[in-house]
XYZ file of C-alpha atoms in Angstrom:
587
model
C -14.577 -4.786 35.636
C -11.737 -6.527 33.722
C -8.449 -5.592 34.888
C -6.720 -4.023 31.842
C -2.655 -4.462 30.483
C -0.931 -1.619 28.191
C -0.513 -3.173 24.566
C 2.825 -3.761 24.865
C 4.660 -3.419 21.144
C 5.658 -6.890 21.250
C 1.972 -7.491 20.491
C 1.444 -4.388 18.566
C 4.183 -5.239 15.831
C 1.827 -7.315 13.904
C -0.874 -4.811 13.447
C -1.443 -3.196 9.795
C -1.265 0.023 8.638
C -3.903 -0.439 5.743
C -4.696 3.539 4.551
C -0.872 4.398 4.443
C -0.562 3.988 0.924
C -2.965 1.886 -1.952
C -1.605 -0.367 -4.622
C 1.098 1.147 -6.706
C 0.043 1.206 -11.056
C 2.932 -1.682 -11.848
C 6.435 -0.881 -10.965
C 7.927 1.609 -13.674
C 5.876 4.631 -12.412
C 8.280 6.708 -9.858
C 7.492 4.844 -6.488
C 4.982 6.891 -3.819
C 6.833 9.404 -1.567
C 8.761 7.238 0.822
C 7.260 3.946 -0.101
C 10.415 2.215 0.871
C 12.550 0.489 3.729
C 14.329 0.184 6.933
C 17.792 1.743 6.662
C 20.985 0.425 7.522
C 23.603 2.713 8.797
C 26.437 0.926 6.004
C 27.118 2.943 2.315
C 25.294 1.987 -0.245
C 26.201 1.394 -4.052
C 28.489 -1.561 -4.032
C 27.967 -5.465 -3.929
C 27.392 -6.554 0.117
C 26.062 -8.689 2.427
C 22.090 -7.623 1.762
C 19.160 -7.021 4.495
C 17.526 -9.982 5.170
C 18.530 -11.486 1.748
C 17.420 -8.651 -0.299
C 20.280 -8.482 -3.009
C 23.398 -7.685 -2.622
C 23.287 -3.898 -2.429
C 23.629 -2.102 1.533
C 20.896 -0.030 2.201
C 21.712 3.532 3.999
C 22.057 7.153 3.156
C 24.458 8.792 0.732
C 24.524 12.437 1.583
C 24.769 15.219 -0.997
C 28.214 16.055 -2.205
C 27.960 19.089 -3.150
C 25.728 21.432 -2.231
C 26.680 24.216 -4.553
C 24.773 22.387 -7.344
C 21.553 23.048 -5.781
C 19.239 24.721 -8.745
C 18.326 27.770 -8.632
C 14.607 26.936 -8.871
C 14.801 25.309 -5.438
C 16.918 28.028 -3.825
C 13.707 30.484 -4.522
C 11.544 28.215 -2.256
C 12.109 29.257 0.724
C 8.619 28.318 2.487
C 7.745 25.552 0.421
C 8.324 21.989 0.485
C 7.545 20.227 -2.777
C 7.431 16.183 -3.674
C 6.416 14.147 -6.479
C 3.245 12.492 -6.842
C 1.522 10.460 -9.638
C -1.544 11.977 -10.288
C -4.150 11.931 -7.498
C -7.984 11.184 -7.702
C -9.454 14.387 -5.873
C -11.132 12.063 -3.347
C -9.955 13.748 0.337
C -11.730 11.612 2.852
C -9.431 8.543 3.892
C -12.191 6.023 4.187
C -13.559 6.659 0.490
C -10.621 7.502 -1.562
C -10.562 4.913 -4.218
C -6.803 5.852 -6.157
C -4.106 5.202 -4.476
C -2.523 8.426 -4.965
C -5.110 10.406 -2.909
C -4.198 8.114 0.395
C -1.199 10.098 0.524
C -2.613 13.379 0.329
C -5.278 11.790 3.021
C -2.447 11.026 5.239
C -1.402 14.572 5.161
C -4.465 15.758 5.901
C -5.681 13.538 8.668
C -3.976 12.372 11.622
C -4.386 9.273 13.141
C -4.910 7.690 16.821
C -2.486 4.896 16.250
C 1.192 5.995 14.349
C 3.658 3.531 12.979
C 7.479 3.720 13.869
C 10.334 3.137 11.792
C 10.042 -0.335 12.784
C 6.407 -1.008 12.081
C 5.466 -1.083 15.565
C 2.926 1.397 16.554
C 3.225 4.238 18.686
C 0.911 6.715 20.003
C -0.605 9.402 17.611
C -3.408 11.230 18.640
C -4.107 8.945 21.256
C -1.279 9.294 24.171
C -2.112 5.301 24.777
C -4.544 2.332 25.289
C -4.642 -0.402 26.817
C -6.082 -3.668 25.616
C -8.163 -6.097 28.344
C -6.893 -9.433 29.623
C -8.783 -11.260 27.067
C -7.495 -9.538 23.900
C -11.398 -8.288 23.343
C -11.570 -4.256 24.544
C -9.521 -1.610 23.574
C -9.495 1.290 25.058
C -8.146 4.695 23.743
C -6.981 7.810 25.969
C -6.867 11.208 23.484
C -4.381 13.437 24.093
C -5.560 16.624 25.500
C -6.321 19.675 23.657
C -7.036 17.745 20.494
C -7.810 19.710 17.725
C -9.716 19.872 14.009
C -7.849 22.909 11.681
C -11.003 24.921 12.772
C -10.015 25.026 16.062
C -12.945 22.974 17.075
C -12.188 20.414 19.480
C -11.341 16.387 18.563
C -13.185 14.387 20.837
C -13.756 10.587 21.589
C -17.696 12.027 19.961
C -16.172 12.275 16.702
C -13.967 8.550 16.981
C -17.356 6.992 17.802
C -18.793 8.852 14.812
C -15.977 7.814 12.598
C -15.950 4.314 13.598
C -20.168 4.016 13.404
C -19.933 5.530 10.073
C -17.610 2.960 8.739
C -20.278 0.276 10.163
C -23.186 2.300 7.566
C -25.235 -0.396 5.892
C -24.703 2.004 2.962
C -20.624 2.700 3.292
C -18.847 1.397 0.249
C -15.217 2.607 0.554
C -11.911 0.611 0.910
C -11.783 -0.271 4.857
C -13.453 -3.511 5.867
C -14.002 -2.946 9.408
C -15.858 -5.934 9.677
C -12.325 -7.611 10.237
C -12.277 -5.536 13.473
C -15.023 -7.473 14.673
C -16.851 -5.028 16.900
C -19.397 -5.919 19.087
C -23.060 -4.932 17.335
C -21.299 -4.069 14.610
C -22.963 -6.496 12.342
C -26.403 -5.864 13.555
C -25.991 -1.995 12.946
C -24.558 -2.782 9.360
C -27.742 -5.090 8.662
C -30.260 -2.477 9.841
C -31.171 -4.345 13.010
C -29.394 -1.780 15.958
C -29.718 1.271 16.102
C -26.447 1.943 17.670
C -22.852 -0.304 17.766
C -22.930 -1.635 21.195
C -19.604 -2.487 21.467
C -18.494 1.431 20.858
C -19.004 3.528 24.332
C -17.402 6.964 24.499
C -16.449 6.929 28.752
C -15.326 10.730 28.453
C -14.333 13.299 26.230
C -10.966 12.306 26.022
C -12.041 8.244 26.472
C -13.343 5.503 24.014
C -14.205 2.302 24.937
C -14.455 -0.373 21.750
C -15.127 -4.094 22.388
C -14.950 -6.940 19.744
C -15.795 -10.367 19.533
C -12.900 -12.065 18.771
C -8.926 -11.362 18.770
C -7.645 -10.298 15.579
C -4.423 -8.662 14.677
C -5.497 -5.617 12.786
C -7.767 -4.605 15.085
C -5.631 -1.761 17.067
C -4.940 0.086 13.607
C -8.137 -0.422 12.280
C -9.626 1.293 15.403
C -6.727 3.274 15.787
C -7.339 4.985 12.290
C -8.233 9.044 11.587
C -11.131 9.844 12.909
C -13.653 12.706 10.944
C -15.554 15.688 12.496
C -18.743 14.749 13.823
C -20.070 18.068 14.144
C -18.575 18.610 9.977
C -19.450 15.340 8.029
C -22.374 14.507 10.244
C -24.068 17.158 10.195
C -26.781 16.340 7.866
C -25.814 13.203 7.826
C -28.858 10.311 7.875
C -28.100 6.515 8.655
C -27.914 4.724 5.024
C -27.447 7.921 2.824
C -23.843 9.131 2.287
C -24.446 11.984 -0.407
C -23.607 14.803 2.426
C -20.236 13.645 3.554
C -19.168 12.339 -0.301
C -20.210 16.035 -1.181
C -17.068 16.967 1.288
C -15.132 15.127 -0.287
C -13.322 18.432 -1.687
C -13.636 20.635 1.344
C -11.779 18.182 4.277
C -12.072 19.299 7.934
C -8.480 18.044 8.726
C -6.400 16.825 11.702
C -3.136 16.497 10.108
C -0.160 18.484 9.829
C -1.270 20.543 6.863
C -4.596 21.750 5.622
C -5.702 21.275 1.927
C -5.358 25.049 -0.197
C -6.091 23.881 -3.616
C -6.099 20.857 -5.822
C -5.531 21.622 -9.789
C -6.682 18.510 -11.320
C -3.205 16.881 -13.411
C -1.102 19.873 -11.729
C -0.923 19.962 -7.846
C -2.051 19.762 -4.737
C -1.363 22.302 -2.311
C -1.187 21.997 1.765
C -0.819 24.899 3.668
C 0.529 24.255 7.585
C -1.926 23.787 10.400
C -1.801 25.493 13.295
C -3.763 23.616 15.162
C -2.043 20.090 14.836
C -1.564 18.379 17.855
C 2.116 17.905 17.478
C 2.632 21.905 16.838
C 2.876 23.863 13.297
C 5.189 22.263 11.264
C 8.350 24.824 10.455
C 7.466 24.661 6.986
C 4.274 26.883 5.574
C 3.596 25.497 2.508
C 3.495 21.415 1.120
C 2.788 20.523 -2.440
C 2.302 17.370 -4.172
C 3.128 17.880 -7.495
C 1.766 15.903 -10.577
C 5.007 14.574 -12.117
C 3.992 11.320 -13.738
C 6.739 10.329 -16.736
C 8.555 13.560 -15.832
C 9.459 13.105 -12.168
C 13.301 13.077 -13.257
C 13.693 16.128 -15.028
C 11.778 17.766 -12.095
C 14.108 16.879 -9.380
C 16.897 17.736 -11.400
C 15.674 21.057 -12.687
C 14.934 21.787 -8.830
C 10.696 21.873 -9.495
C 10.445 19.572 -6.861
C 12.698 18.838 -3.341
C 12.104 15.250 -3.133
C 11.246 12.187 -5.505
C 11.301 8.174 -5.696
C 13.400 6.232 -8.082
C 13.362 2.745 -9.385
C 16.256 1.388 -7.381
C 19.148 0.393 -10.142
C 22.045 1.464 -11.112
C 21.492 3.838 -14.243
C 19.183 5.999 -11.539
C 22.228 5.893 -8.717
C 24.754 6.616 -11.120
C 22.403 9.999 -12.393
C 21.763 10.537 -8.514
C 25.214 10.773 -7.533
C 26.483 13.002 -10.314
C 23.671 15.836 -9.914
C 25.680 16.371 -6.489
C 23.020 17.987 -4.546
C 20.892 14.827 -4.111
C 20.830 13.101 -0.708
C 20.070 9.501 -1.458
C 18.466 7.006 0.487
C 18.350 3.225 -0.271
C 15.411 1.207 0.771
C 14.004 -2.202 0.761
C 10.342 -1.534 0.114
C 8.041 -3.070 2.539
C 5.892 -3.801 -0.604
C 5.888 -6.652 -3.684
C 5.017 -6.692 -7.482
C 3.116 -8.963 -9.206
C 1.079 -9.917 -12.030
C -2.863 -10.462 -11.277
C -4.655 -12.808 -12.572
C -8.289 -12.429 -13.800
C -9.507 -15.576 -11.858
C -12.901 -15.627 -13.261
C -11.644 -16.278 -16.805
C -11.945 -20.098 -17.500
C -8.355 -20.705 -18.800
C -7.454 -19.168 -15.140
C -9.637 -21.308 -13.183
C -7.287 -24.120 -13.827
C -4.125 -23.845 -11.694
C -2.182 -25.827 -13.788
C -2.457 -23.208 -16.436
C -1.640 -20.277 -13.812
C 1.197 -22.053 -12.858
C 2.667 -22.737 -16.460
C 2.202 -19.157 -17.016
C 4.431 -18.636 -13.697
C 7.253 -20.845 -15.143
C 6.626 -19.976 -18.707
C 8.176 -15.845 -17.708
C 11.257 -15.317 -16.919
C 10.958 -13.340 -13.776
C 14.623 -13.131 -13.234
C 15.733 -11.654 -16.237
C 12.860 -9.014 -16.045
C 14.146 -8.099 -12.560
C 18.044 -8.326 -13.163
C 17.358 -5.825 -16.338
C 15.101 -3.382 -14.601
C 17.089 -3.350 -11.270
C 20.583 -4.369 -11.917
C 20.802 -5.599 -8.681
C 18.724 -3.811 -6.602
C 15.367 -6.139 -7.033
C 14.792 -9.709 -5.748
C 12.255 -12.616 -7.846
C 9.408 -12.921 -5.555
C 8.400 -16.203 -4.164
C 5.674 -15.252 -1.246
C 3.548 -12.604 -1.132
C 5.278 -10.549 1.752
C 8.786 -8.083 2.040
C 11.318 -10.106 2.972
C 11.904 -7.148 5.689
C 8.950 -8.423 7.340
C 9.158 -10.559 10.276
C 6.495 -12.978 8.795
C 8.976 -13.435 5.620
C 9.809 -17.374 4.921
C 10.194 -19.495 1.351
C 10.538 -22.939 3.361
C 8.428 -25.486 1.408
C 7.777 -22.476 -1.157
C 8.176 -23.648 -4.845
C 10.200 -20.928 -6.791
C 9.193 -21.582 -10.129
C 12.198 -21.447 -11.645
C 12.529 -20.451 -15.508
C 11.078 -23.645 -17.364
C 9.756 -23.519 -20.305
C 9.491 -27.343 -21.317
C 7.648 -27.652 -17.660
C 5.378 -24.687 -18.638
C 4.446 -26.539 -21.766
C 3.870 -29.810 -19.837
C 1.319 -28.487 -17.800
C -0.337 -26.954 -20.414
C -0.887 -30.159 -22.334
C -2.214 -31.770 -18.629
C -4.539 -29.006 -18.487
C -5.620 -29.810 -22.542
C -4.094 -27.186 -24.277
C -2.707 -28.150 -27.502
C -0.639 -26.324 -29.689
C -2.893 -24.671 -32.852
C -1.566 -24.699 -36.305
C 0.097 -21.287 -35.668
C 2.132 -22.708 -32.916
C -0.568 -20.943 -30.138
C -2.672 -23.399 -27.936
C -6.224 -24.097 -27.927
C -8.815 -25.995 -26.205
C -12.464 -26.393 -27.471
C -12.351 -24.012 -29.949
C -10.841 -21.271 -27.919
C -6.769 -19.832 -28.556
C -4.961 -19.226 -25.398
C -4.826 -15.611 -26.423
C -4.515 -13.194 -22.951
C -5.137 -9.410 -22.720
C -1.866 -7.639 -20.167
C -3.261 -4.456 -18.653
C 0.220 -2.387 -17.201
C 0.821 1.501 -16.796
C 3.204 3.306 -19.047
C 6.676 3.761 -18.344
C 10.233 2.147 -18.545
C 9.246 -1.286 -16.401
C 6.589 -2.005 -18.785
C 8.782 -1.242 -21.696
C 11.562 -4.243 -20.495
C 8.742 -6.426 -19.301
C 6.439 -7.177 -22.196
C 8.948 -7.935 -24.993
C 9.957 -10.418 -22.155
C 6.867 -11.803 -21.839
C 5.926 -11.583 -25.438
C 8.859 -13.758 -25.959
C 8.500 -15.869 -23.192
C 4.901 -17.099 -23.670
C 5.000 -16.796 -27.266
C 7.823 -20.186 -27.417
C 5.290 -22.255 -25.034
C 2.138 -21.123 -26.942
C 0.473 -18.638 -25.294
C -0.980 -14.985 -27.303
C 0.181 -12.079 -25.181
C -1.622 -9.280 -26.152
C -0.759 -5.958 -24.327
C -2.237 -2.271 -23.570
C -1.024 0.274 -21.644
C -2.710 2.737 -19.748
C -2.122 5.507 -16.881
C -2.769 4.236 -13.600
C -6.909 5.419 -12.455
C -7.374 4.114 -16.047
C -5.700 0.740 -15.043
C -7.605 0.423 -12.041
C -10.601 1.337 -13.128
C -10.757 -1.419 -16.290
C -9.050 -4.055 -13.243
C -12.206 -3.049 -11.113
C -13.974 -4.131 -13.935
C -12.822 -7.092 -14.994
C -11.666 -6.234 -18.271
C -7.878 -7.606 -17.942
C -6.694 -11.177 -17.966
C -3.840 -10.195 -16.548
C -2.883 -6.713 -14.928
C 0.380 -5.304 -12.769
C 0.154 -3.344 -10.086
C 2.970 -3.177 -6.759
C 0.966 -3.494 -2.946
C 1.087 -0.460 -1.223
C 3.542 -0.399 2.017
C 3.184 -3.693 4.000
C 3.306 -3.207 7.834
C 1.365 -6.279 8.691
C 1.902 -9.240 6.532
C -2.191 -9.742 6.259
C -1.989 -6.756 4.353
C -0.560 -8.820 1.839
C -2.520 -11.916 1.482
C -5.970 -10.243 2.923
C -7.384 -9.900 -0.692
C -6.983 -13.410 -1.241
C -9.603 -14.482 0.998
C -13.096 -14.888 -0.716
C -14.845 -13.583 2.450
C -12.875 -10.142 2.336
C -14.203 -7.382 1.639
C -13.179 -3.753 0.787
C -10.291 -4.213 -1.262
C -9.843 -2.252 -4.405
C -7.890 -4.229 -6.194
C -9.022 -7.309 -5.610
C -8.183 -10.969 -6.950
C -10.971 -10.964 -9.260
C -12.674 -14.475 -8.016
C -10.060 -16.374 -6.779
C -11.527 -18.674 -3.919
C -9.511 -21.406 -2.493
C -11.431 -22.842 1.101
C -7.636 -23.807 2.783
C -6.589 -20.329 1.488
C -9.726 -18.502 3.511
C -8.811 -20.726 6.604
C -5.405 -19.632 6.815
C -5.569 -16.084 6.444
C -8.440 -15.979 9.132
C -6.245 -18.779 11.435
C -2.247 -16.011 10.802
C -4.599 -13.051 11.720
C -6.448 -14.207 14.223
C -3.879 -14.393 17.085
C -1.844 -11.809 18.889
C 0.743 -14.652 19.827
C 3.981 -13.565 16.519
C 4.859 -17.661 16.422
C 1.804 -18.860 15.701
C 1.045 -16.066 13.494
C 4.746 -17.461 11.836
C 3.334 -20.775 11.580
C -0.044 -19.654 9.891
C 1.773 -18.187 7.257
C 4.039 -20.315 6.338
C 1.513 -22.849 5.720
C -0.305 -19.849 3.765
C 2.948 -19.365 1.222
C 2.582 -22.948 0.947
C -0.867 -23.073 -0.359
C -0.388 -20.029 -2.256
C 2.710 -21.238 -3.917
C 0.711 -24.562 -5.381
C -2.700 -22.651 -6.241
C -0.969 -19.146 -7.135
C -3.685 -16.397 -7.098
C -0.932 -14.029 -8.434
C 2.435 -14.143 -10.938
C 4.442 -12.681 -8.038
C 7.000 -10.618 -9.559
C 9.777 -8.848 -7.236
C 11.011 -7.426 -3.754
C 12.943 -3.941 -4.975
C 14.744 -1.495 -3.041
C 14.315 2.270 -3.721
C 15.895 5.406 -4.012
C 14.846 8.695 -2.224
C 16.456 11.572 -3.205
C 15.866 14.915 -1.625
C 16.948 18.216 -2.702
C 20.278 18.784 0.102
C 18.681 21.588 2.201
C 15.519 19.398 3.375
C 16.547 18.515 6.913
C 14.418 16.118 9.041
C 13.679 13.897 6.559
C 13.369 10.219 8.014
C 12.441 7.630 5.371
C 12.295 3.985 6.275
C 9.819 0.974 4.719
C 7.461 1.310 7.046
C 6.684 5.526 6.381
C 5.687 7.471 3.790
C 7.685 11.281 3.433
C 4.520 12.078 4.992
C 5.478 11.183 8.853
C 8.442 13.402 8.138
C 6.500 16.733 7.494
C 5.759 17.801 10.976
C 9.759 17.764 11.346
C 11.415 19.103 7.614
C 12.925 21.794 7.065
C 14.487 23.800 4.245
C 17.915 25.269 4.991
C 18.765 28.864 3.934
């Protein structure tokens, strides 16, 4: 047998944290609960010297002022812990939810064997530790003891075998591609020619065994994920049919810190506290998400809800402050916007014309309007929080219209009679799919604007956000916004654009570049960070001169929480959702 080392966090920093949160509809919806940063222990609210270059503005905490201004709606609550949420799917199973919203009620309801610290390095969850072998091939997870499902019956290594076998289904068509994992047999079982995954072996009760065939740095969360009820979602379960356990999707059998009470569709949903989480009952009894799409403002301030994300400028700081109750943290989101291209329309196939449409938009006006200093133009597709974070050799495509209009007469578009360009009988006419709200509103005269003085149609239509994703599924855009979910690993940010992946739902929409593919596979498969650093700034490179994306903006956000919710512990790495085991709601 292979003598085995712990997986020290050195190594374990640059693992991902994929089901934490799913792309965000654009940036002018309120941001997801916690979707932010890393705080710094300066003031915020006045010009400084930045986190790792993003703006100018300190992040930190801003505690309430005064307390007495606490609404009277909020001072009823006294069980009840209420945030924000744009309007969830109804989809309660983590490894089929397909909106992005219902990953954080997932993460509420399911507990995981791998957690993620404030730094993005992971700690144990449900699993109390694992080691990884010599050769970077076989992890294996100890469970805590005592492990739990909110029915009391036992969580076992039986039901992380189950969970991880399941995802391997020649029939499973969520969001997790396991296949990057690797493990051993797992591609036989997927094509129907094992009957089991060899390189899954359940050693005890408390003790899973999971062998891959070759090193890759996602591995440890992707194995380390939440794990379902064997004896609940697989009971009449069959190999290659998933109607039973989609029919759950409704009735969970959690492991997190609260258990689901009711969803009303456009309303709520409400959590009620689980006694049998493995970290204890959280002091809180009752959790709701509240439905608060174009209205999260007025909620907070009315008291309807305890905590709520804000666009990070000034306007939202200044209405922050002066409510007096607020406590306010300031976050660089470990998360970027962008514009998505619809690579299997011809004019996209061309990167000349992708990259006159990057040039052709004024990027930094859009961001200096929206954010008044508290966003950052976009150059690679990663937080500049994150370790992996470098523009060296990056082109920034500064604001040029006369190049924009060069490189659309290389690629053979020629301005029409009406001042838009065609080629072969077609207008350079594009259809912008964004969500509504107050983003969109400052963006698309922008871009209107912008694209209309080079030659370029921009046609626009706004949508809410399972709308949006649902037509960008489809194909129906030429271009669409959307904001990445919370970044731990940088691969979560540049997985999508290789052709080979799989399981991401928002996807590039045919973009295929071969040097692309081989550098996403080379920066992810390694444990060693500087080689990792290497890979991927050669990747922002190639990504820079065949853009799959109009990358739009870093941004920092604002959390503001009602000033009796204690234990709150935000940072760009966790959702509010870490926090709930801990909160609590003063007298």
């Amino acid at each position: 047998m292979k003598r085995k080392k712990a997986l020290t966090l050195s190594v374990s920093a640059i693992v991902a944290c994929s089901l934490l949160l799913s792309a965000c509809s654009g940036q002018d919806a309120a941001p997801p609960p916690g979707g932010g940063d890393a705080k710094g222990t300066e003031a915020v609210g006045t010009p400084g010297a930045g986190q790792n270059g993003v703006t100018g503005i300190k992040d930190g905490l801003i505690p309430a002022s005064d307390k007495s201004k606490i609404p009277e709606a909020a001072k009823k609550r006294t069980d009840t812990f209420v945030v924000s949420l744009t309007e969830p799917g109804g989809i309660f199973n983590p490894y089929f939810y397909q909106n992005g919203y219902d990953g954080n009620v997932n993460s509420v309801l399911f507990a995981q064997l791998v957690d993620i610290d404030k730094n993005g390095k992971p700690i144990p969850g449900m699993a109390e530790k694992w080691e990884l072998s010599d050769d970077q091939l076989t992890y294996t997870f100890k469970l805590r003891a005592g492990l739990k499902f909110s029915d009391g019956s036992p969580l076992t290594a039986d039901d992380v075998a189950f969970t991880l076998t399941l995802l391997h289904d020649p029939a499973y068509d969520g969001q997790t591609d396991i296949a990057q994992a690797a493990v051993k047999g797992g591609k036989d079982y997927k094509e129907g020619k094992a009957a089991t995954v060899d390189g899954i072996q359940v050693v005890d009760p408390q003790t899973i065994k999971i062998t891959t065939d070759k090193v890759n740095a996602q591995a440890l969360y992707l194995l380390g994920g939440q794990v379902l009820s064997k004896a609940y979602y697989g009971k009449d379960y069959k190999p290659g049919k998933l109607d039973s356990i989609k029919q759950l999707h409704g009735k969970p059998l959690e492991s997190g810190p609260y258990k689901l009470e009711k969803f009303i569709p456009g309303q709520e949903v409400r959590f009620v506290a689980n006694p049998n989480f493995y970290k204890g009952k959280p002091a809180v009894e009752h959790f709701i998400y509240k439905t608060t799409e174009g209205d999260a403002t007025q909620f907070f301030q009315t008291g309807e809800t305890d905590y709520s994300g804000f666009t990070g400028n000034q306007d939202n700081m200044e209405l922050l402050k002066s409510l007096g109750f607020a406590n306010i943290d300031v976050y660089t989101a470990s998360s970027y916007s962008y514009i998505k291209f619809n690579h299997s329309k011809p004019f996209f196939k061309d990167k000349l014309v992708r990259q006159a449409f990057i040039y052709g938009l004024d990027r930094q006006k859009i961001v200096d309007t929206i954010y008044q200093g508290y966003g950052q133009v976009a150059n690679v597709p990663v937080s500049p929080i994150s370790w992996a974070y470098t523009e060296e050799g990056v082109n920034p495509y500064p604001f040029d219209q006369e190049k924009a209009k060069k490189l659309l007469d290389e690629a053979g578009w020629k301005p029409g009679k009406d001042g838009i360009r065609e080629k072969d009988g077609q207008r350079l006419s594009v259809r912008f799919f964004g969500s509504k709200g107050k983003v969109t509103d400052i963006l698309i005269p922008i871009a209107k604007e912008n694209y209309k003085a080079v030659g370029i149609d921009f046609q626009t239509e706004l949508m809410d956000y399972n709308a949006l994703l649902a037509k960008s599924k489809k194909g129906e855009h030429d271009l669409v916004s959307f904001s990445t979910s919370i970044l731990i690993d940088p691969d979560d940010g540049v997985q999508s654009f290789n052709s080979k992946y799989k399981g991401s739902f928002t996807d590039t929409n045919g973009y295929s570049n071969p040097k692309v593919d081989e550098l996403v596979a080379k920066a992810v498969g390694t444990l060693d960070i500087e080689k990792r650093k290497q890979a991927y700034k050669e990747l922002y490179k190639e990504l820079s001169d065949d853009p799959p994306y109009i990358l739009l903006n870093y941004r920092k956000i604002l959390g503001a929480s009602n000033g009796r919710i204690k234990g709150l512990e935000l940072n760009g790495f966790n959702s509010v959702n870490a926090s709930l085991p801990t909160v609590q709601i003063e007298p």
